Structure formats: structure tokens, C-alpha cells
Amino acid sequence: MADIDITKYFKPDLKEARKRSKDVSQSVYFDLADDVKGIGEGKTYKIDTYGCQANEADAEIMAGILEQMGFTKTTDETASDLIILNTCAIRENAENRIWGELGRLKSLKRTHPDLILGLSGCMAQEEVVVEKILKKYQHIDLVFGTHNIHMIPEYVKTAMLSKERVIEVFSKQGDIVENLPKARHHTHKAWINIMYGCDEFCTYCIVPYTRGQERSRHRDDIIDEVRSLVKDGYSEVTLLGQNVNAYGKDRKDGYTFGDLLNDLDQTGIKRIRFTTSHPHDLDVKTMEAIRDSKSVMPFFHLPVQSGSDRILKRMNRHYTKASYLEQLARLKDIVPGISVTTDMIVGFPGETEDDFQQTLDLVKEANFEGAFTFVYSRRAGTPAALFEDDTPEEEKKERLQRLNALVNLGYKRGHARFSGHIVEVLVDGESKHGNGMLAGYTEHNKLVNFKGDPDLIGQIVSVRVTESKTWFLIGERV
Ligand code: SAH
Ligand code: SF4
Ligand code: F3S
């Protein structure tokens, strides 16, 4: 529509987002302003989160802030006063789902005109998305990005009181914000951001643009957070970052991810997991920390993306098939029995049948016990978006099926090796199989279903594996 003044909004710019500075990030401390305290009393919110754990962790922060403002959580859309779609931009199909949702919510807004509809997360960082919302999705009241979720009180207040549209997305990250309240989803396991952003610039990937420059939290803030979780009865933390192996590099004080694991092992937390790792930054100190600590779990998600050196180079991944397999061999040597999973992309621009065969070869050699596999999706603004791509979509899908058939054998093998073993399971909740079954994960991150009393939820219990399936284990308590 021609009558909208687009210039008055703060919009994202992917070219700006690409820039990196040499400065060490500073930390600032969040404090809820007096004028927004209580403005959510008697009102409800609902956050729908898509994408990765970074988004889930962000949703817990938004929820924590909204609850400090007085809002109450609801899962009922028609009873919501505020709905936020916390979005993901990693692949086109992720975005299409969200556009569908945004369209659907238009009719809800018609019947509930006071409802505030918000969009946050990685899609909000894309200029094409914000342009489209401004022009065609006028029922969206609020758009903010990944760099300013701590400013949600101000935005919600403006949207509520002035009934104005609020669009504010920063292209560049600001300071690291500490002391953020969190309404955590679980009572026994927690996400912990240890760093934000990504500086890898894999040529297919939008994340370095939507999440900004790599910034590591100060070790003391992370250690304090884990200590307070231990006090609150938490058993497991998952350390989050797009490339956790690069933790600390930006702080330039020589303190690395391996050091952090060793220090966190002293906090008394029972289980430490982390995601995601980049093979190029993985060091022996990290492997040794897994071996030497009580709490770092013997599980490693190490995305490889492709087995073809030619494609890896075009992806800007900084390793070869051989060097990846070497890293893996070293890891398995240092931590015998460790379970390793990966991510792979098929149909990257220019991938030939021969390149794809290299990926299949690598999967056979690596003995992965699981993998997330994707067909390449073109992301506007990334370097690979300009690469020539002449493989038909049908052929890419067919490659994905062949790859998945091989990957599934790995899942099966990974579960079968625990048949008859006694495993330690952190009980997550009731199993979706019903029948009085509970479900939880082993140290090696295998899903186990077993009969047990719901009182056990949140505890770590011993279970004997009686049967192994492709996707999970079945056991009985010992
Ligand atoms: N920082 C993490 C997570 C990135 S997103 C990492 O490096 O592993 C998770 C996975 O999505 C990636 O590992 C990759 O396999 C996949 N992915 C990212 N961009 C993609 C794209 N444009 N098309 C298809 N898959 C993609
Ligand atoms: Fe994307 Fe690569 Fe960064 Fe992972 S490491 S977030 S795949 S750019
Ligand atoms: Fe998606 Fe952003 Fe995560 S693009 S995968 S939500 S970092």
C-alpha cells in the first residue's frame, strides 16, 4: 500500500549485518523499568517458537520478561492478549510455514481487534520479510529482531497504549545483556546461552546475518547461572552457541571452551551437554574435558554437511573429508564409546552424483548414530544464493532419500549397541507411547521408554535395556 511511510521504521539490512568489528563485547545488566511493571496484569501471552534451541532460549527470556510485567502464559490462542511468533529463517520451508500462520492469524485479529500480534526471531532480521510485513501484513502490530528481545517491555507498552505499529530491528548486535529473567520450560534441564552469533559464514547459511557477530558471555556469568540452577534442583544444562568450539575467542583472554567445560564440571551439575560444534574449531582440550569430567556427556553433534572436498570448499567449511574423519578418530580414541551425530545438506549448488557418493562414503566410514539431513535451500543475501544450481529438485529429493536410508541404519546400530546394558536415564516425562510408560535420555543421548511412576520425572534412574528399535530403546527399571 502506497500510504505507508516505510522510512519511519527501524528496518534490518543484511549488508550491514555482515560487518564485523574487532571490539570485545561489553555486558550490560537488564532491569525492568518501573513504568512497565504491572502493565500485563490480567492479560495473557502466547509465544510460538520455531527453529533451533537459540530461539527456544530466547522464548524463555521473552516469557520471563513478560511475566515480570504481569502477563500470564496461555496456550489458548483465542484467549490471548499478545501472541508472538518467534521465527526461523534457516530454510524456505521453515519460512513458508510461518507465512501460512501469519495469514491465518489475520482472521483471529478480525474477531479479536485488541489482540497484539508480534513477530520476532530470525525472519525479523531479513529486510525482505520486514518489507512484506509492512506492505501486506498490516495485522502484525509488532516486529523486533534477535538483537533487541530485552527491549520487549517498551515495544509491548507502545503497542498497547498508543495502538501504534512498532517495527524495530537492529542489523547489528549490541552489548551482551545479562540478568535476563527466564521462564524456563523444564524444571530439571535448562538451556544456557554461552555465546551469541556466528562468524563462520558458511556460504549457504543465513545465521551469521540474523544472529550477528560472535560474542561470548563472560565465564563468571555462565558459571553463576549454572550454580543457581543446581541450587534450584536442575540436573542437566545444554550450553548453546552456533559454534561453541569458538567460545571465548572474541574475548581474547586465552580462556577456551575446554576451560569452560572443566570449570562447569566443578559446579555440581550432573549433566552437561552442548550444541552446536564446528569441526574446524574443535580442539583436543575439549575432547579431554569430556573424558576427564564427571558431568560432560559422551555425546557429540558434529555437523559435517558434505563428504566432498570440492563442495566443502564451496561451503566455506575449512576442512576436508579426511581431516574431519581424523578429528572423529581422535575424538573416539580419547572418549571411547562416544555417540556422534551430524547434519548434512544434499543438493548444494553444483553437487554432482560423484560429490554425493563422497557424502555416502563418509557416512559409512564415520558410523554416525544419527543425522539431521536437509535439501539445500537458497537463502537470499548469502553467497551461495548466487551460485549456479542445475540439479533438478527431484534429483535432490532422491539423494536425500538415499542418504536417509543409510543414516537410519546408523540410528538402529546406535540403539542396538545398548541392548542388555544398564543405562542411566534422566526422566523427562510421560512417554508418548502412553501405557504408564516414562521417557528420558541416556548419557549417550538415546531415548528410552520404560514403565515407572510419574514421581520419577526429573530424576536420574537406572534402566536395563530389554529391546532396541530404530528410533528408541525400551527398558525396565532396575
Ligand atoms: N550453527 C549450527 C546450526 C546451523 S543450522 C551448525 O553449524 O551446525 C542447522 C543446520 O541446518 C546446519 O548444520 C545445516 O545442515 C542446515 N542448514 C543451514 N542452512 C541451510 C540451507 N540454506 N539449506 C539447507 N540446510 C541448511
Ligand atoms: Fe551457519 Fe555455518 Fe555458522 Fe553453523 S557455523 S550457524 S552452518 S554459518
Ligand atoms: Fe533458525 Fe535462527 Fe536458529 S534461522 S535455526 S532460529 S539461529
Coordinates of C-alpha atoms and ligand atoms in Angstrom, one line a residue:
M1 CA 0.0 0.0 0.0
A2 CA 1.3 3.4 -1.0
D3 CA 0.3 5.3 2.0
I4 CA 2.7 3.7 4.5
D5 CA 5.8 5.7 5.4
I6 CA 8.3 2.9 5.5
T7 CA 11.2 5.2 6.4
K8 CA 9.9 5.8 10.0
Y9 CA 10.6 2.3 11.0
F10 CA 13.9 0.7 12.0
K11 CA 14.5 -2.0 9.5
P12 CA 17.1 -4.7 9.1
D13 CA 19.8 -4.6 6.4
L14 CA 21.7 -7.9 5.6
K15 CA 24.7 -6.0 4.2
E16 CA 25.1 -4.1 7.5
A17 CA 24.6 -7.4 9.3
R18 CA 27.6 -8.9 7.5
K19 CA 30.1 -6.4 9.0
R20 CA 32.3 -7.5 11.9
S21 CA 34.2 -5.3 14.4
K22 CA 37.3 -6.2 16.5
D23 CA 36.0 -4.8 19.7
V24 CA 35.3 -7.1 22.7
S25 CA 31.6 -7.0 23.6
Q26 CA 30.6 -5.4 26.9
S27 CA 28.0 -6.7 29.2
V28 CA 25.0 -4.7 30.5
Y29 CA 22.5 -5.7 33.1
F30 CA 18.8 -5.9 32.5
D31 CA 16.4 -4.2 34.9
L32 CA 12.7 -3.9 34.3
A33 CA 11.7 -0.2 34.1
D34 CA 9.1 0.9 36.7
D35 CA 6.7 2.3 34.1
V36 CA 6.1 -1.2 32.6
K37 CA 5.7 -3.1 35.8
G38 CA 2.2 -4.5 36.1
I39 CA 1.0 -3.4 32.7
G40 CA 0.4 -7.0 31.8
E41 CA -1.8 -7.7 34.9
G42 CA -4.9 -9.6 33.9
K43 CA -3.5 -10.2 30.4
T44 CA -2.2 -13.3 28.7
Y45 CA 0.6 -14.1 26.3
K46 CA 1.4 -16.9 23.9
I47 CA 4.8 -17.4 22.2
D48 CA 5.0 -19.8 19.3
T49 CA 8.6 -20.8 18.7
Y50 CA 10.1 -22.2 15.5
G51 CA 13.7 -23.2 14.7
C52 CA 16.7 -24.1 16.9
Q53 CA 17.5 -24.0 20.6
A54 CA 18.7 -20.4 20.3
N55 CA 15.1 -19.5 19.6
E56 CA 13.8 -21.7 22.4
A57 CA 16.2 -20.0 24.8
D58 CA 15.1 -16.6 23.5
A59 CA 11.4 -17.6 24.1
E60 CA 12.2 -18.4 27.7
I61 CA 13.7 -14.9 28.1
M62 CA 10.7 -13.2 26.5
A63 CA 8.4 -15.2 28.6
G64 CA 10.4 -14.3 31.7
I65 CA 10.3 -10.6 30.9
L66 CA 6.5 -10.7 30.1
E67 CA 5.8 -12.5 33.4
Q68 CA 7.8 -9.8 35.2
M69 CA 5.5 -7.3 33.6
G70 CA 2.5 -9.2 34.9
F71 CA 1.4 -11.2 31.9
T72 CA 0.2 -14.8 32.4
K73 CA 1.0 -17.6 29.9
T74 CA -1.7 -19.2 28.0
T75 CA -1.8 -21.9 25.3
D76 CA -5.3 -20.8 24.1
E77 CA -5.0 -18.6 21.0
T78 CA -8.5 -17.2 21.3
A79 CA -7.8 -16.2 25.0
S80 CA -4.5 -14.4 24.2
D81 CA -3.9 -10.7 24.5
L82 CA -0.5 -11.0 23.0
I83 CA 0.8 -13.6 20.5
I84 CA 4.4 -13.6 19.4
L85 CA 5.7 -15.8 16.5
N86 CA 9.3 -16.4 17.2
T87 CA 10.5 -17.3 13.8
C88 CA 13.3 -19.2 12.0
A89 CA 14.8 -18.3 8.6
I90 CA 17.1 -21.3 8.0
R91 CA 15.3 -22.8 5.1
E92 CA 12.5 -21.7 2.8
N93 CA 10.0 -24.3 4.1
A94 CA 10.5 -23.0 7.6
E95 CA 9.6 -19.6 6.4
N96 CA 6.6 -20.8 4.3
R97 CA 5.1 -22.4 7.4
I98 CA 5.3 -19.1 9.2
W99 CA 3.8 -17.0 6.4
G100 CA 0.9 -19.5 6.5
E101 CA 0.5 -18.9 10.2
L102 CA 0.7 -15.1 9.8
G103 CA -2.0 -15.3 7.1
R104 CA -4.2 -17.5 9.3
L105 CA -3.9 -15.1 12.3
K106 CA -5.5 -12.4 10.2
S107 CA -9.0 -13.7 10.9
L108 CA -8.2 -14.0 14.6
K109 CA -7.2 -10.4 14.6
R110 CA -10.6 -9.5 13.0
T111 CA -12.6 -11.2 15.7
H112 CA -10.2 -10.0 18.5
P113 CA -9.2 -6.5 17.4
D114 CA -7.3 -5.7 20.7
L115 CA -5.0 -8.7 20.2
I116 CA -1.4 -7.7 19.8
L117 CA 0.3 -9.8 17.1
G118 CA 4.1 -9.8 17.2
L119 CA 6.9 -11.3 15.1
S120 CA 10.4 -11.9 16.4
G121 CA 13.4 -14.2 15.7
C122 CA 15.5 -14.7 12.6
M123 CA 12.9 -13.9 9.9
A124 CA 12.5 -10.5 11.5
Q125 CA 16.2 -9.8 10.7
E126 CA 15.6 -10.2 6.9
E127 CA 14.8 -7.0 5.1
V128 CA 12.6 -8.8 2.5
V129 CA 10.4 -10.1 5.3
V130 CA 10.0 -6.8 7.0
E131 CA 9.2 -5.1 3.7
K132 CA 6.5 -7.7 3.1
I133 CA 5.0 -7.3 6.6
L134 CA 4.9 -3.5 6.2
K135 CA 3.1 -3.7 2.9
K136 CA 0.9 -6.8 3.0
Y137 CA 0.5 -7.9 6.6
Q138 CA -0.9 -4.9 8.4
H139 CA -2.5 -7.0 11.1
I140 CA 1.0 -7.6 12.6
D141 CA 1.5 -4.9 15.3
L142 CA 5.0 -5.6 16.5
V143 CA 8.2 -6.7 14.8
F144 CA 11.5 -6.9 16.6
G145 CA 14.7 -8.9 16.0
T146 CA 17.2 -11.2 17.7
H147 CA 19.3 -8.3 19.0
N148 CA 16.7 -6.5 20.9
I149 CA 14.5 -9.0 22.7
H150 CA 15.4 -7.3 26.0
M151 CA 13.5 -4.2 24.8
I152 CA 10.2 -6.1 24.6
P153 CA 8.7 -4.2 27.6
E154 CA 9.0 -0.9 25.7
Y155 CA 7.6 -2.3 22.5
V156 CA 4.6 -4.0 24.1
K157 CA 3.8 -0.9 26.1
T158 CA 3.8 1.3 23.0
A159 CA 1.7 -1.3 21.1
M160 CA -0.8 -1.5 24.0
L161 CA -1.1 2.2 24.9
S162 CA -0.6 4.0 21.7
K163 CA -2.1 1.3 19.4
E164 CA 0.8 2.2 17.0
R165 CA 2.6 -0.4 14.9
V166 CA 6.1 -1.0 16.3
I167 CA 8.8 -2.1 13.9
E168 CA 12.3 -2.1 15.3
V169 CA 15.0 -4.4 14.1
F170 CA 18.7 -3.7 14.6
S171 CA 21.1 -5.1 11.9
K172 CA 24.0 -5.2 14.3
Q173 CA 24.2 -6.8 17.7
G174 CA 24.6 -4.5 20.7
D175 CA 26.1 -5.4 24.1
I176 CA 25.7 -8.8 25.8
V177 CA 22.7 -8.5 28.1
E178 CA 22.9 -10.2 31.5
N179 CA 20.5 -10.7 34.3
L180 CA 17.6 -11.5 32.0
P181 CA 14.7 -13.2 33.7
K182 CA 13.8 -16.6 32.2
A183 CA 10.6 -18.6 32.4
R184 CA 12.1 -22.0 31.8
H185 CA 10.2 -24.6 30.0
H186 CA 11.5 -27.5 32.1
T187 CA 12.2 -27.9 35.8
H188 CA 15.1 -30.3 35.5
K189 CA 17.0 -29.3 32.4
A190 CA 17.9 -25.9 31.1
W191 CA 19.3 -24.1 28.0
I192 CA 22.3 -21.8 28.7
N193 CA 23.5 -19.4 26.1
I194 CA 27.3 -19.3 26.3
M195 CA 27.7 -17.2 23.2
Y196 CA 25.7 -15.4 20.6
G197 CA 26.1 -15.0 16.8
C198 CA 28.4 -16.7 14.3
D199 CA 31.4 -15.6 12.3
E200 CA 31.8 -18.8 10.2
F201 CA 29.9 -17.5 7.1
C202 CA 29.2 -20.9 5.6
T203 CA 28.1 -19.8 2.2
Y204 CA 24.6 -21.4 2.4
C205 CA 23.7 -20.1 5.8
I206 CA 21.7 -17.1 6.9
V207 CA 22.5 -17.3 10.6
P208 CA 25.6 -15.0 10.7
Y209 CA 23.3 -12.3 9.3
T210 CA 20.4 -13.0 11.6
R211 CA 22.3 -13.5 14.8
G212 CA 25.3 -11.2 14.2
Q213 CA 28.9 -11.3 15.3
E214 CA 30.2 -13.9 17.6
R215 CA 30.0 -12.7 21.3
S216 CA 30.9 -14.9 24.2
R217 CA 29.4 -14.3 27.6
H218 CA 31.9 -13.9 30.5
R219 CA 32.7 -17.2 32.1
D220 CA 31.6 -15.9 35.6
D221 CA 28.1 -15.1 34.3
I222 CA 27.8 -18.6 32.9
I223 CA 29.2 -20.4 35.9
D224 CA 26.9 -18.3 38.3
E225 CA 23.9 -19.3 36.1
V226 CA 24.7 -23.0 36.3
R227 CA 25.4 -22.8 40.1
S228 CA 22.0 -21.2 40.7
L229 CA 20.3 -23.9 38.5
V230 CA 22.0 -26.6 40.7
K231 CA 20.6 -24.8 43.7
D232 CA 17.1 -24.9 42.1
G233 CA 17.4 -28.6 41.6
Y234 CA 18.3 -28.8 37.9
S235 CA 20.2 -31.9 36.7
E236 CA 21.2 -31.0 33.2
V237 CA 22.3 -28.0 31.2
T238 CA 22.8 -27.7 27.5
L239 CA 25.3 -25.0 26.5
L240 CA 24.2 -23.2 23.4
G241 CA 26.0 -21.4 20.6
Q242 CA 26.1 -21.6 16.8
N243 CA 29.7 -22.7 17.1
V244 CA 30.5 -23.5 20.8
N245 CA 34.1 -24.6 19.9
A246 CA 34.8 -20.9 19.2
Y247 CA 33.7 -19.9 22.7
G248 CA 36.0 -17.3 24.2
K249 CA 37.9 -16.4 21.0
D250 CA 36.3 -13.0 20.8
R251 CA 37.2 -12.2 24.4
K252 CA 40.9 -12.6 23.6
D253 CA 41.9 -13.8 27.1
G254 CA 43.0 -17.3 26.2
Y255 CA 40.1 -19.0 28.0
T256 CA 38.5 -21.6 25.7
F257 CA 35.5 -23.9 25.5
G258 CA 37.5 -26.7 27.1
D259 CA 38.3 -24.5 30.1
L260 CA 34.7 -23.7 30.4
L261 CA 33.7 -27.3 30.4
N262 CA 36.3 -28.1 33.1
D263 CA 35.0 -25.2 35.3
L264 CA 31.4 -26.1 34.8
D265 CA 32.2 -29.6 35.9
Q266 CA 33.0 -28.2 39.3
T267 CA 29.6 -26.6 39.8
G268 CA 27.8 -29.9 40.9
I269 CA 25.5 -30.0 37.8
K270 CA 25.0 -33.7 37.0
R271 CA 24.9 -33.5 33.2
I272 CA 26.4 -31.0 30.7
R273 CA 25.6 -31.1 27.0
F274 CA 26.4 -28.6 24.3
T275 CA 25.4 -27.7 20.8
T276 CA 26.5 -27.0 18.1
S277 CA 30.1 -27.7 17.3
H278 CA 32.1 -26.8 14.2
P279 CA 34.8 -29.4 13.2
H280 CA 37.2 -26.6 12.3
D281 CA 37.4 -25.2 15.8
L282 CA 37.2 -28.4 17.8
D283 CA 40.3 -29.0 19.9
V284 CA 41.8 -31.8 21.9
K285 CA 41.3 -29.9 25.1
T286 CA 37.5 -30.2 24.6
M287 CA 37.8 -33.9 23.9
E288 CA 39.8 -34.4 27.0
A289 CA 37.3 -32.4 29.1
I290 CA 34.6 -34.9 28.0
R291 CA 36.9 -37.7 29.1
D292 CA 38.1 -36.2 32.4
S293 CA 34.9 -34.6 33.7
K294 CA 32.1 -36.4 35.6
S295 CA 29.3 -34.4 34.0
V296 CA 30.1 -33.7 30.4
M297 CA 28.1 -36.3 28.5
P298 CA 29.6 -38.8 26.0
F299 CA 27.6 -37.4 23.1
F300 CA 28.8 -35.2 20.2
H301 CA 26.8 -33.5 17.5
L302 CA 29.4 -32.6 14.9
P303 CA 27.9 -31.3 11.6
V304 CA 29.8 -32.3 8.5
Q305 CA 27.4 -31.0 5.8
S306 CA 29.1 -32.9 2.9
G307 CA 31.7 -35.6 2.2
S308 CA 33.0 -33.9 -0.9
D309 CA 36.1 -31.8 -0.6
R310 CA 35.1 -29.7 -3.6
I311 CA 31.7 -28.9 -2.0
L312 CA 33.1 -28.4 1.5
K313 CA 35.4 -25.8 0.0
R314 CA 32.5 -24.1 -1.8
M315 CA 30.6 -24.2 1.5
N316 CA 33.5 -22.4 3.2
R317 CA 33.8 -25.1 5.9
H318 CA 37.6 -25.1 6.3
Y319 CA 38.1 -28.8 6.5
T320 CA 38.3 -31.9 4.2
K321 CA 36.7 -35.3 4.4
A322 CA 40.0 -36.7 5.5
S323 CA 40.6 -34.1 8.2
Y324 CA 37.0 -34.5 9.5
L325 CA 37.5 -38.2 9.8
E326 CA 40.8 -37.7 11.6
Q327 CA 39.1 -35.4 14.1
L328 CA 36.4 -38.0 14.6
A329 CA 39.0 -40.8 15.1
R330 CA 40.8 -38.7 17.7
L331 CA 37.5 -38.0 19.5
K332 CA 36.6 -41.7 19.6
D333 CA 40.1 -42.5 20.7
I334 CA 40.0 -40.1 23.6
V335 CA 36.4 -40.8 24.6
P336 CA 35.8 -44.5 23.7
G337 CA 32.1 -45.3 23.1
I338 CA 31.1 -41.7 22.4
S339 CA 28.0 -41.3 20.3
V340 CA 28.3 -39.0 17.4
T341 CA 25.6 -37.4 15.2
T342 CA 25.8 -34.9 12.4
D343 CA 24.0 -32.6 10.0
M344 CA 24.2 -32.9 6.2
I345 CA 23.0 -30.9 3.2
V346 CA 22.3 -32.5 -0.1
G347 CA 21.9 -30.7 -3.4
F348 CA 24.2 -27.8 -2.6
P349 CA 24.6 -25.8 -5.9
G350 CA 26.9 -27.7 -8.2
E351 CA 26.8 -31.0 -6.2
T352 CA 27.3 -33.9 -8.7
E353 CA 26.4 -37.5 -8.3
D354 CA 30.1 -38.1 -7.6
D355 CA 30.2 -35.5 -4.8
F356 CA 27.1 -37.1 -3.3
Q357 CA 28.8 -40.5 -3.4
Q358 CA 31.6 -39.0 -1.3
T359 CA 29.0 -38.0 1.3
L360 CA 27.6 -41.6 1.3
D361 CA 31.2 -42.9 1.7
L362 CA 31.8 -40.6 4.6
V363 CA 28.6 -41.7 6.4
K364 CA 29.7 -45.3 6.0
E365 CA 33.1 -44.5 7.5
A366 CA 32.0 -42.2 10.2
N367 CA 29.5 -44.6 11.8
F368 CA 27.1 -41.7 12.8
E369 CA 24.4 -42.7 15.2
G370 CA 22.0 -40.1 13.8
A371 CA 21.8 -37.2 11.5
F372 CA 19.6 -34.3 10.5
T373 CA 19.6 -34.2 6.7
F374 CA 18.3 -31.4 4.6
V375 CA 17.9 -30.5 0.9
Y376 CA 19.8 -27.2 0.2
S377 CA 17.6 -24.2 0.4
R378 CA 18.5 -20.9 -1.3
R379 CA 18.7 -18.0 1.2
A380 CA 18.7 -14.6 -0.4
G381 CA 21.7 -12.5 0.7
T382 CA 24.1 -15.5 1.2
P383 CA 27.0 -16.1 -1.2
A384 CA 25.6 -19.5 -2.3
A385 CA 22.4 -17.9 -3.5
L386 CA 24.4 -16.6 -6.5
F387 CA 26.0 -20.0 -7.3
E388 CA 24.8 -21.8 -10.4
D389 CA 22.5 -24.7 -9.5
D390 CA 21.4 -27.0 -12.2
T391 CA 20.5 -30.2 -10.3
P392 CA 16.7 -30.7 -10.6
E393 CA 14.8 -30.6 -7.3
E394 CA 13.5 -34.2 -7.9
E395 CA 17.1 -35.5 -8.1
K396 CA 17.9 -33.7 -4.8
K397 CA 15.0 -35.3 -3.1
E398 CA 16.0 -38.7 -4.4
R399 CA 19.5 -38.1 -3.0
L400 CA 18.0 -37.2 0.4
Q401 CA 16.1 -40.5 0.4
R402 CA 19.2 -42.5 -0.4
L403 CA 21.1 -40.7 2.3
N404 CA 18.4 -41.1 4.9
A405 CA 18.2 -44.9 4.3
L406 CA 21.9 -45.0 5.2
V407 CA 21.5 -42.7 8.2
N408 CA 18.6 -44.8 9.6
L409 CA 20.9 -47.8 9.7
G410 CA 23.2 -45.7 11.9
Y411 CA 20.3 -44.8 14.3
K412 CA 19.5 -48.5 14.5
R413 CA 23.0 -49.5 15.2
G414 CA 23.4 -46.8 17.8
H415 CA 20.5 -48.1 19.8
A416 CA 21.3 -51.8 19.3
R417 CA 24.7 -51.5 21.0
F418 CA 23.0 -50.8 24.3
S419 CA 20.8 -54.0 24.2
G420 CA 21.1 -55.7 27.6
H421 CA 23.0 -52.8 29.1
I422 CA 22.1 -50.9 32.2
V423 CA 21.8 -47.2 31.3
E424 CA 21.3 -44.0 33.4
V425 CA 18.2 -42.1 32.3
L426 CA 17.2 -38.6 33.1
V427 CA 13.4 -38.9 33.1
D428 CA 11.8 -36.2 31.1
G429 CA 8.1 -37.0 31.4
E430 CA 5.5 -39.5 30.4
S431 CA 6.2 -41.3 27.2
K432 CA 4.1 -40.5 24.1
H433 CA 3.5 -44.3 23.9
G434 CA 1.2 -44.0 26.9
N435 CA 0.6 -47.2 29.0
G436 CA 2.2 -45.8 32.1
M437 CA 5.5 -45.5 30.3
L438 CA 8.0 -42.8 31.0
A439 CA 10.6 -41.4 28.7
G440 CA 14.0 -39.9 29.1
Y441 CA 17.5 -39.7 27.7
T442 CA 20.7 -41.8 28.5
E443 CA 24.1 -40.3 28.9
H444 CA 24.7 -41.1 25.2
N445 CA 21.5 -39.2 24.3
K446 CA 19.4 -42.3 23.5
L447 CA 15.7 -42.1 24.1
V448 CA 14.4 -44.8 26.5
N449 CA 10.8 -45.8 27.2
F450 CA 10.2 -47.7 30.4
K451 CA 7.4 -48.4 32.9
G452 CA 7.6 -46.2 36.0
D453 CA 5.9 -43.9 38.4
P454 CA 5.5 -40.3 37.3
D455 CA 7.2 -39.3 40.6
L456 CA 10.5 -40.2 38.9
I457 CA 10.2 -37.3 36.4
G458 CA 13.2 -35.1 36.8
Q459 CA 15.3 -37.9 38.4
I460 CA 18.2 -39.9 37.0
V461 CA 17.4 -43.6 37.3
S462 CA 19.0 -46.9 36.2
V463 CA 17.2 -48.8 33.4
R464 CA 18.0 -52.2 31.9
V465 CA 17.6 -52.1 28.1
T466 CA 15.3 -55.0 27.0
E467 CA 14.7 -54.1 23.4
S468 CA 16.2 -51.8 20.8
K469 CA 14.3 -50.2 18.0
T470 CA 15.5 -47.9 15.2
W471 CA 14.4 -44.7 17.0
F472 CA 14.5 -45.6 20.7
L473 CA 15.2 -48.1 23.4
I474 CA 12.7 -50.0 25.6
G475 CA 13.8 -51.0 29.1
E476 CA 12.8 -51.8 32.7
R477 CA 13.9 -50.1 35.9
V478 CA 16.5 -51.9 38.0
Ligands
SAH1 N1 25.4 -23.5 13.8 C1 24.9 -24.7 13.7 C2 23.5 -24.8 13.3 C3 23.2 -24.2 12.0 S1 21.6 -24.5 11.4 C4 25.8 -25.5 12.9 O1 26.7 -25.0 12.3 O2 25.7 -26.7 12.9 C5 21.5 -26.3 11.4 C6 21.7 -27.0 10.2 O3 20.8 -26.5 9.1 C7 23.1 -26.8 9.6 O4 24.0 -27.6 10.2 C8 22.8 -27.2 8.1 O5 23.0 -28.6 8.0 C9 21.4 -26.8 7.9 N2 21.3 -25.6 7.0 C10 21.7 -24.4 7.3 N3 21.5 -23.6 6.2 C11 20.9 -24.4 5.3 C12 20.4 -24.1 4.0 N4 20.4 -22.9 3.4 N5 19.8 -25.1 3.3 C13 19.7 -26.3 3.9 N6 20.1 -26.6 5.1 C14 20.7 -25.7 5.8
SF4_2 FE1 25.5 -21.4 9.8 FE2 28.0 -22.3 9.5 FE3 27.5 -20.6 11.4 FE4 26.5 -23.0 11.6 S1 28.7 -22.5 11.6 S2 25.4 -21.1 12.0 S3 26.1 -23.5 9.5 S4 27.4 -20.2 9.3
F3S3 FE1 16.5 -20.7 12.6 FE2 17.7 -18.6 13.5 FE3 18.1 -20.9 14.7 S1 17.5 -19.1 11.4 S2 17.9 -22.4 13.1 S3 16.1 -19.8 14.6 S4 19.5 -19.3 14.5

